[in-house]
Structures are given as C-alpha cells and as structure tokens.
C-alpha positions as a printed Julia matrix, in Angstrom:
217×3 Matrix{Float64}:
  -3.96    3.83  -17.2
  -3.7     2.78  -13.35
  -5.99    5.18  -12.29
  -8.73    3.87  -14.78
  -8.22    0.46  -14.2
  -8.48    1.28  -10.37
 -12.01    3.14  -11.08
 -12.85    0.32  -13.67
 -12.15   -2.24  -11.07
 -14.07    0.21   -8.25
 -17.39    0.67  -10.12
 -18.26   -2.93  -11.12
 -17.58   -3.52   -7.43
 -19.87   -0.93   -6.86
 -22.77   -2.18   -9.17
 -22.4    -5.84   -8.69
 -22.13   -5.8    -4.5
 -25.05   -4.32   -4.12
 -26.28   -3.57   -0.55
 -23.64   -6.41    0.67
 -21.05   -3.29    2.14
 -21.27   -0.08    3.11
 -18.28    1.36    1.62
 -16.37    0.99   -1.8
 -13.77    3.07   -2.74
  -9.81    3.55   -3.32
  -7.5     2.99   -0.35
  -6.49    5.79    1.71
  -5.29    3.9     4.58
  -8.39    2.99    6.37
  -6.35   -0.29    7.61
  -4.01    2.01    9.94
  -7.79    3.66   11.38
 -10.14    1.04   12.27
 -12.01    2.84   15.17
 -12.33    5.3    12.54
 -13.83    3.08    9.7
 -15.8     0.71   12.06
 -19.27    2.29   11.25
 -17.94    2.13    7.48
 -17.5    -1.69    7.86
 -18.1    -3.88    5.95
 -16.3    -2.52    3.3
 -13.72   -2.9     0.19
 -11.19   -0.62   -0.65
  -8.83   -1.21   -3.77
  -5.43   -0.25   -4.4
  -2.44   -0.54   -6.98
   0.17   -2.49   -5.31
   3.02   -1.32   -7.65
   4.12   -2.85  -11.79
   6.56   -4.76  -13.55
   7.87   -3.67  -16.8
   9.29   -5.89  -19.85
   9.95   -4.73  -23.11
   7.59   -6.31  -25.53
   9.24   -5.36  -29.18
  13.03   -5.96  -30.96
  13.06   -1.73  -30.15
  12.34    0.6   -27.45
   8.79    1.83  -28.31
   6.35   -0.9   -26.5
   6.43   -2.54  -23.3
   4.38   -5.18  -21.28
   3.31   -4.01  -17.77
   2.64   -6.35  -15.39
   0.54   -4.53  -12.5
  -0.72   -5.87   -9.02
  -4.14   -4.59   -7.56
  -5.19   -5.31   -4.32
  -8.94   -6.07   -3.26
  -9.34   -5.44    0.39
 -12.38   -7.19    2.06
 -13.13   -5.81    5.4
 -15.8    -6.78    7.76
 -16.65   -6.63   11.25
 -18.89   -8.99   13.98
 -20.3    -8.0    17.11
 -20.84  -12.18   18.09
 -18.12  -14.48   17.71
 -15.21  -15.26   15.25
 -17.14  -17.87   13.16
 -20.3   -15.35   12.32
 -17.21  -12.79   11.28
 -16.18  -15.94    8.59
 -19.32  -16.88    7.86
 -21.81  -14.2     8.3
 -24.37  -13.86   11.14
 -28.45  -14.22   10.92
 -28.67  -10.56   10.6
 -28.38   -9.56    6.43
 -25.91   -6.75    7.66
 -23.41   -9.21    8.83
 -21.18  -10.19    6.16
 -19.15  -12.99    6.44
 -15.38  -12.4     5.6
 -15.72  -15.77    3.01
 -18.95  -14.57    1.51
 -16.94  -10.98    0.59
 -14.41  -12.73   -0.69
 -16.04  -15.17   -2.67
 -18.4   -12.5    -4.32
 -15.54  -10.02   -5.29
 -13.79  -12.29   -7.07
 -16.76  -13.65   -8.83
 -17.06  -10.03  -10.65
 -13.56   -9.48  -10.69
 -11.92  -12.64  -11.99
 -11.0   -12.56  -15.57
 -12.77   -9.33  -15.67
 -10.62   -7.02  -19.03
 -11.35   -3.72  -17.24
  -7.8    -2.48  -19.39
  -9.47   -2.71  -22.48
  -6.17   -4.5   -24.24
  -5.65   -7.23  -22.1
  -6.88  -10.68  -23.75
  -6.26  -12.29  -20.4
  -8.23   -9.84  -17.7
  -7.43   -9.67  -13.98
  -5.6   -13.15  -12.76
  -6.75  -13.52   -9.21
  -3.15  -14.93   -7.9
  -3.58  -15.18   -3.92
  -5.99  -13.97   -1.16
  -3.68  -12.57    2.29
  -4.93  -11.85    5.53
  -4.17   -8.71    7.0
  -5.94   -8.34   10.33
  -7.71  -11.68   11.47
 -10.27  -10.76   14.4
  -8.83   -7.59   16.05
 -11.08   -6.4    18.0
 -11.89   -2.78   17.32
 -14.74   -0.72   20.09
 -16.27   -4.09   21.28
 -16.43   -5.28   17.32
 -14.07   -8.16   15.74
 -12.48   -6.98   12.62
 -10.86   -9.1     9.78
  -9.19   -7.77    6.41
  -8.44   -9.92    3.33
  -6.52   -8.72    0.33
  -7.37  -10.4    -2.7
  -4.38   -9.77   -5.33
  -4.93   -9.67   -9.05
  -1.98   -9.1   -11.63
  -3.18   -7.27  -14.75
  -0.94   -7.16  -18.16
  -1.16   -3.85  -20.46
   0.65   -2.53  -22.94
   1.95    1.22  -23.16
   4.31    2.73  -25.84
   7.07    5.06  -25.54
   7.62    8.25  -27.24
   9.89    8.43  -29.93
  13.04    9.77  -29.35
  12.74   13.51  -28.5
   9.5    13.75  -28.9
   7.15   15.34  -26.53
   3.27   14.29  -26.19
   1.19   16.65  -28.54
  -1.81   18.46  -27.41
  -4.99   16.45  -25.92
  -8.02   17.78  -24.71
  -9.82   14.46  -24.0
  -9.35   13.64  -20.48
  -9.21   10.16  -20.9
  -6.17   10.65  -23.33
  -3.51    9.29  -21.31
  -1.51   12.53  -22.93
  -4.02   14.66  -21.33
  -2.13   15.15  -18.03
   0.53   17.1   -20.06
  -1.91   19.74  -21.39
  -3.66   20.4   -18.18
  -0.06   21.0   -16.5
   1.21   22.79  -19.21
   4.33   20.1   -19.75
   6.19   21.2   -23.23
   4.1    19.77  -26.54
   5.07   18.64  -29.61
   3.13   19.8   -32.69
   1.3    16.94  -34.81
   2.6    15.72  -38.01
   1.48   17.04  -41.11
  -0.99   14.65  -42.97
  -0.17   12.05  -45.3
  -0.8    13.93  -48.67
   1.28   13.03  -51.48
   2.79   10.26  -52.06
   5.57    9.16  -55.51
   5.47    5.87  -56.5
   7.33    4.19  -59.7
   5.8     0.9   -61.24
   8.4    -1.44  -63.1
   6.95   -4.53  -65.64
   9.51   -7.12  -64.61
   9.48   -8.43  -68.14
   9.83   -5.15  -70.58
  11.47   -3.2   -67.73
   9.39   -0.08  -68.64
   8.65    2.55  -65.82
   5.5     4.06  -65.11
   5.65    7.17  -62.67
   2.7     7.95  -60.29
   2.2    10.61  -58.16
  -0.88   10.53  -55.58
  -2.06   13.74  -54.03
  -4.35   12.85  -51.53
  -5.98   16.38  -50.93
  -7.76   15.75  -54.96
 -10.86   13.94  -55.15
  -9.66   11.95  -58.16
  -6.22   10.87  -55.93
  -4.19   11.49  -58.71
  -2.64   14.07  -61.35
C-alpha cells in the first residue's frame, strides 16, 4: 500500500506540473548531493516519512494507519534570493512559493488510497535548505507533509496469505518470494436451515445446495 500511494502521489505530480520541473520521482537522497542534482533542479522528490497504527475494531483483524508523506520542492536561482522565492523572468526559474503552492493544489485532499474518505491532509510545509549555495547557484528545499489514513486487516490467526498472481494484490509479494501459502477455502455450497412458525411451533427443514440450479433438494 505505501509504495502505491507513493507512485499514486508521484504520477499526478507528474501529469499536473507539467514543464514547471525537471525532475519527479521518489527520494533517494538527492538532499545529501546537491552538486550532483543541480542540473536536475528544479525538482520534487516524494517520500514516506514513516506510520502510526491504531486498532480500528473490538478484535485484532483491522487497523487504522496513519502515514506521513513528504513532498520535497527543490529549486535553484542563479540571481538573488527573492527570484529563488518568487521565480525569475526566465519561465525556467521556478520560484520556491510557486512549487509549493502548485503541489499542494493537486495534492490536497487528493484520495490516491482508494479507502480514505478524507484524502491527503496537507499538515505543515518545513524548510530544509534555505539558499545554500551550490556551484555558483542558490538552492532552497521545502517539504510539504501530508498524513494519509488507510485501513489494512490482519490475518487470522495462523493463517498464511493464499496464492496471488495480481501484482497489485498486496498478497502478491508472498508468491513472488515464495513465503509459505495457505490454500483458499472451499466455497460456500450447502447450507441447513430449519424454519419454526412461532404460533403452531411446526418445523420445516431446508437444505440449500448451491452447486444445483434450482438451489434446493
């Protein structure tokens, strides 16, 4: 689930910024390498900044995450400190508050978990490097955090996950690594069933078998 909701978050990124950065992708530590990434800048790079877990039933079989994922905005000047806020005349200068504003215009309240009525709750923007200057270049990082709620559900008790070729089965890791599998269960089928008139008190027996067309015998 982290992984897609990092790629979820990633590709509308991707399709709303446009032409507005060079780079989007998943964090790899760029931050620690900016004479590396300087011709990559500007650029946004997003991460999972670690979860929270609650149980969400009386029993032990669902649970509320509460995840963090970080937007980082970086960008980069050749002029002065207020063109690296603001933007400069050329297009190609991005202004740290422009990034900023746009990413959380397609992110907040985006549902990119598929089960979460509340989508991503934008919950504080952090400055990380604030005009460094990097090979004759100023350089400024925001992170924009966002806390995202999901549910998961645990397996019950001795079970294993049971085969899943579908890669975006959340199960799926366990086949391709060979982890142990439990076999499914057997369909529903047949099913007894007694009726009882609450006035005469007479019984009348059913018995459904699923696998006839009629449902009954």
């Amino acid at each position: 689930m982290i992984t897609r909701i990092e790629q979820a978050i990633t590709d509308r990124l991707k399709r709303g910024l446009g032409q507005m950065v060079r780079t989007i992708k998943s964090y790899n530590g760029e931050a620690d390498d900016l004479a590396g990434q300087i011709h990559t800048l500007p650029a946004v790079w997003v991460t999972f900044g670690g979860c929270k877990v609650e149980k969400a039933d009386s029993g032990n079989f669902r649970y509320r995450n509460s995840g963090e994922f970080v937007v980082m905005c970086a960008t980069r000047s050749l002029r002065n400190e207020q063109a690296l806020r603001q933007g400069g005349i050329d297009i190609r200068e991005v202004g740290s508050n422009d990034l900023i504003t746009a990413v959380r215009r397609l992110l907040d309240g985006q549902r990119v978990a598929g089960d979460d009525s509340r989508g991503l709750i934008p919950k504080a923007i952090r400055p990380i490097a604030n005009h460094v200057l990097v090979t004759n270049a100023a350089v400024s990082i925001y992170a924009v955090e966002y806390t995202l709620h999901w549910n998961s559900m645990a397996l019950e008790n001795g079970r294993f996950p049971e085969e899943a070729r579908d890669p975006a089965d959340p199960d799926y890791l366990f086949t391709k690594y060979k982890g142990e599998l439990s076999a499914p269960y057997p369909p529903f089928e047949i099913m007894d069933g007694l009726i009882i008139d609450p006035r005469s008190g007479a019984k009348l027996p059913h018995h459904f078998d699923l696998r006839k067309s009629d449902g009954q015998d």
